[in-house]
């Protein structure tokens, strides 16, 4: 049987993972195995010396750092493709002032608040910008449905969720907030939760839920139908007094 060697260049010792997870002739892991013995940071398979030693010993690069770097690189590439001139200029520009500064501070200081979706006269550029903003929205969005806010709850896959901005029509000065909801939850439940989460002022006549988006005309959601059927990712839901 040939064991996988330590991934550190120059080390000939067998990796701890290959020793802990010995496979039988039929390719299955032997009894007692099945537990990865790899570096907690980078996930590499090293010998006992370098797995348990200092991360510096095998030049550890944590996966989380790589994922964050990749996401940032992807977002920058999309922006550069959409606005090649402005992207080059912004790298050498001085710190933002005036209204630009207030937008940055608002984003950083208000948790999952989101600025309006950017628009462009060029459909291709607008599509690229929408992709970038949707990436940001997915990172900031919090669940509307209360069962997913509890510790240990199982979150549905991205394909089974709708990501959107939400705001209170009665408080135009407040920023939009990024949320997500499962596609099959009915719009009425989403409305009830948004009234609570956005702290909408009480209204004796009740509320309506308005859908606003780049690819749909402004319309009122049908409260008895699933929200996922009535909107797209990146749209905005507005709580309006009835």
Coordinates of C-alpha atoms in Angstrom, one line a residue:
X1 CA 0.0 0.0 0.0
X2 CA 1.4 3.5 -1.0
X3 CA 0.6 6.3 1.4
X4 CA 0.3 9.9 0.4
X5 CA 3.4 11.9 1.3
X6 CA 3.5 15.0 3.4
X7 CA 2.6 18.0 1.1
X8 CA 5.5 20.1 2.4
X9 CA 8.1 20.2 -0.4
X10 CA 11.1 18.0 0.5
X11 CA 9.5 16.1 3.2
X12 CA 9.3 12.3 2.6
X13 CA 7.2 11.3 5.6
X14 CA 3.7 9.9 5.0
X15 CA 0.9 12.4 5.7
X16 CA -1.0 12.0 8.9
X17 CA -4.2 12.0 6.9
X18 CA -3.2 8.9 4.9
X19 CA -2.1 7.1 8.1
X20 CA -5.4 7.9 9.8
X21 CA -7.6 7.0 6.9
X22 CA -6.2 3.8 5.4
X23 CA -8.3 2.4 2.5
X24 CA -9.1 -1.2 2.1
X25 CA -8.8 -3.1 -1.2
X26 CA -12.3 -2.1 -2.3
X27 CA -11.5 1.6 -1.9
X28 CA -13.5 2.1 1.3
X29 CA -12.0 3.7 4.4
X30 CA -11.0 1.1 7.1
X31 CA -12.9 0.9 10.3
X32 CA -11.9 3.7 12.7
X33 CA -11.0 6.1 9.8
X34 CA -13.1 8.6 8.0
X35 CA -11.9 11.6 10.1
X36 CA -9.7 14.1 8.1
X37 CA -6.3 14.6 9.7
X38 CA -5.4 17.8 7.9
X39 CA -4.4 21.4 8.8
X40 CA -7.3 23.3 10.3
X41 CA -6.2 26.4 8.4
X42 CA -5.4 25.5 4.8
X43 CA -6.7 21.9 4.7
X44 CA -3.3 20.5 3.6
X45 CA -2.3 16.9 4.4
X46 CA 1.0 17.1 6.2
X47 CA 3.0 14.6 8.3
X48 CA 2.6 14.7 12.1
X49 CA 5.4 17.2 12.5
X50 CA 3.9 19.9 10.3
X51 CA 0.2 19.4 11.0
X52 CA 0.7 19.8 14.7
X53 CA 3.5 22.3 14.6
X54 CA 3.3 26.1 14.0
X55 CA 1.4 27.0 10.8
X56 CA 4.5 28.9 9.7
X57 CA 6.3 25.6 9.4
X58 CA 4.3 24.7 6.2
X59 CA 3.6 28.3 5.1
X60 CA -0.1 27.9 6.0
X61 CA -2.6 30.1 4.0
X62 CA -6.0 29.8 5.6
X63 CA -8.9 28.9 3.2
X64 CA -11.0 31.8 4.5
X65 CA -8.3 34.2 3.4
X66 CA -8.2 32.7 -0.1
X67 CA -12.0 32.7 -0.5
X68 CA -12.2 36.4 0.6
X69 CA -9.4 37.3 -1.8
X70 CA -11.0 35.5 -4.7
X71 CA -14.4 37.2 -4.1
X72 CA -12.7 40.6 -4.0
X73 CA -10.8 39.8 -7.1
X74 CA -13.9 38.7 -8.9
X75 CA -15.8 41.9 -7.9
X76 CA -12.9 44.1 -9.0
X77 CA -12.6 42.3 -12.3
X78 CA -16.4 42.8 -13.0
X79 CA -16.1 46.5 -12.1
X80 CA -13.0 47.0 -14.3
X81 CA -14.8 45.3 -17.2
X82 CA -17.9 47.4 -16.8
X83 CA -16.0 50.7 -16.3
X84 CA -12.4 50.4 -17.5
X85 CA -11.6 54.1 -17.3
X86 CA -13.3 54.8 -13.9
X87 CA -11.7 51.7 -12.4
X88 CA -8.2 52.9 -13.4
X89 CA -8.8 56.4 -12.2
X90 CA -10.3 55.3 -8.8
X91 CA -7.1 53.4 -7.9
X92 CA -5.1 56.6 -7.9
X93 CA -7.9 58.9 -6.7
X94 CA -7.9 60.7 -3.4
X95 CA -10.3 59.6 -0.5
X96 CA -14.0 60.2 -1.3
X97 CA -15.5 63.5 0.0
X98 CA -19.0 65.0 0.3
X99 CA -21.8 62.6 -0.6
X100 CA -19.4 59.8 -1.5
X101 CA -18.1 59.8 2.1
X102 CA -21.6 59.6 3.6
X103 CA -22.4 56.6 1.4
X104 CA -19.3 54.7 2.6
X105 CA -19.9 55.5 6.2
X106 CA -23.5 54.5 6.0
X107 CA -22.6 51.2 4.4
X108 CA -20.0 50.4 7.0
X109 CA -22.0 51.5 10.0
X110 CA -25.4 50.2 9.3
X111 CA -24.9 46.5 9.2
X112 CA -26.9 45.0 6.3
X113 CA -28.0 48.3 4.8
X114 CA -27.6 48.6 1.0
X115 CA -27.3 51.5 -1.4
X116 CA -29.6 51.6 -4.4
X117 CA -28.8 49.3 -7.3
X118 CA -26.5 51.3 -9.8
X119 CA -27.9 52.0 -13.2
X120 CA -26.2 52.6 -16.6
X121 CA -27.5 53.5 -20.1
X122 CA -25.5 50.6 -21.4
X123 CA -27.5 47.3 -20.8
X124 CA -24.3 45.2 -20.7
X125 CA -22.7 47.5 -18.1
X126 CA -25.9 47.6 -16.1
X127 CA -26.0 43.8 -16.1
X128 CA -22.4 43.6 -14.9
X129 CA -23.1 46.2 -12.1
X130 CA -26.1 44.2 -11.0
X131 CA -24.0 41.1 -10.7
X132 CA -21.5 42.9 -8.5
X133 CA -24.2 44.4 -6.3
X134 CA -26.0 41.0 -6.0
X135 CA -22.7 39.5 -4.7
X136 CA -22.5 42.2 -2.1
X137 CA -26.2 41.7 -1.2
X138 CA -25.7 38.0 -0.6
X139 CA -22.9 38.6 1.8
X140 CA -24.9 41.1 3.8
X141 CA -28.4 39.7 3.7
X142 CA -30.0 38.3 6.8
X143 CA -33.1 36.0 6.9
X144 CA -36.6 37.4 7.0
X145 CA -38.1 34.2 8.4
X146 CA -37.6 33.9 12.1
X147 CA -36.9 30.1 12.1
X148 CA -33.6 30.8 10.4
X149 CA -32.4 33.3 12.9
X150 CA -32.2 30.6 15.7
X151 CA -28.8 29.1 16.6
X152 CA -28.2 25.8 14.9
X153 CA -30.9 26.2 12.3
X154 CA -30.3 24.7 8.8
X155 CA -30.1 27.4 6.1
X156 CA -31.5 26.5 2.7
X157 CA -29.2 26.5 -0.4
X158 CA -28.7 29.7 -2.4
X159 CA -30.8 28.3 -5.2
X160 CA -33.8 28.0 -2.8
X161 CA -33.6 31.6 -1.6
X162 CA -34.5 35.0 -2.9
X163 CA -32.2 37.9 -2.1
X164 CA -33.6 41.4 -2.0
X165 CA -33.5 44.9 -0.6
X166 CA -36.4 46.1 1.6
X167 CA -37.5 49.5 2.8
X168 CA -40.4 51.4 4.4
X169 CA -42.1 53.8 2.0
X170 CA -43.1 55.8 5.1
X171 CA -39.5 56.4 6.0
X172 CA -37.8 57.6 2.8
X173 CA -34.7 58.7 4.7
X174 CA -33.9 55.2 5.9
X175 CA -31.5 53.1 3.8
X176 CA -32.7 49.9 2.1
X177 CA -31.8 46.7 4.0
X178 CA -30.6 43.4 2.5
X179 CA -32.7 40.3 3.4
X180 CA -33.3 36.8 2.0
X181 CA -36.4 34.6 2.1
X182 CA -37.1 31.1 1.0
X183 CA -38.7 31.1 -2.5
X184 CA -41.8 29.1 -1.4
X185 CA -42.8 31.3 1.6
X186 CA -45.9 33.3 0.8
X187 CA -45.6 37.0 0.3
X188 CA -48.0 37.8 3.2
X189 CA -45.6 36.2 5.7
X190 CA -42.7 38.2 4.3
X191 CA -44.8 41.4 4.6
X192 CA -45.6 40.7 8.3
X193 CA -42.0 40.1 9.1
X194 CA -40.8 43.2 7.2
X195 CA -43.3 45.4 9.1
X196 CA -41.6 44.1 12.3
X197 CA -38.0 44.2 11.1
X198 CA -38.2 47.6 9.5
X199 CA -40.2 48.9 12.5
X200 CA -42.9 50.3 10.2
X201 CA -45.3 52.7 11.9
X202 CA -48.7 51.2 12.7
X203 CA -51.4 51.7 10.1
X204 CA -55.1 51.0 10.8
X205 CA -55.7 50.2 7.2
X206 CA -52.9 47.6 6.9
X207 CA -50.1 47.3 4.4
X208 CA -49.2 46.4 0.9
X209 CA -46.0 44.9 -0.4
X210 CA -44.7 46.5 -3.6
X211 CA -42.2 44.8 -5.8
X212 CA -39.7 47.1 -7.7
X213 CA -37.0 45.7 -10.0
X214 CA -35.0 46.2 -13.1
X215 CA -36.9 43.6 -15.1
X216 CA -40.4 44.1 -13.7
X217 CA -42.9 46.9 -13.6
X218 CA -43.7 48.3 -10.2
X219 CA -46.5 46.1 -8.8
X220 CA -48.2 44.9 -5.7
X221 CA -47.3 41.4 -4.6
X222 CA -50.1 38.9 -4.3
X223 CA -49.9 38.1 -0.6
X224 CA -51.3 34.5 -1.0
X225 CA -48.6 33.5 -3.5
X226 CA -45.0 32.5 -2.9
X227 CA -42.6 35.4 -3.0
X228 CA -40.2 33.6 -5.2
X229 CA -42.6 33.5 -8.1
X230 CA -43.2 37.3 -8.0
X231 CA -39.7 38.7 -8.0
X232 CA -36.0 38.2 -9.0
X233 CA -32.8 38.3 -6.9
X234 CA -31.8 41.9 -6.5
X235 CA -35.3 43.4 -6.6
X236 CA -36.6 45.7 -3.9
X237 CA -39.6 45.1 -1.7
X238 CA -41.3 48.2 -0.3
X239 CA -43.8 48.2 2.6
X240 CA -46.6 50.6 1.7
X241 CA -49.6 51.7 3.7
X242 CA -52.9 50.3 2.3

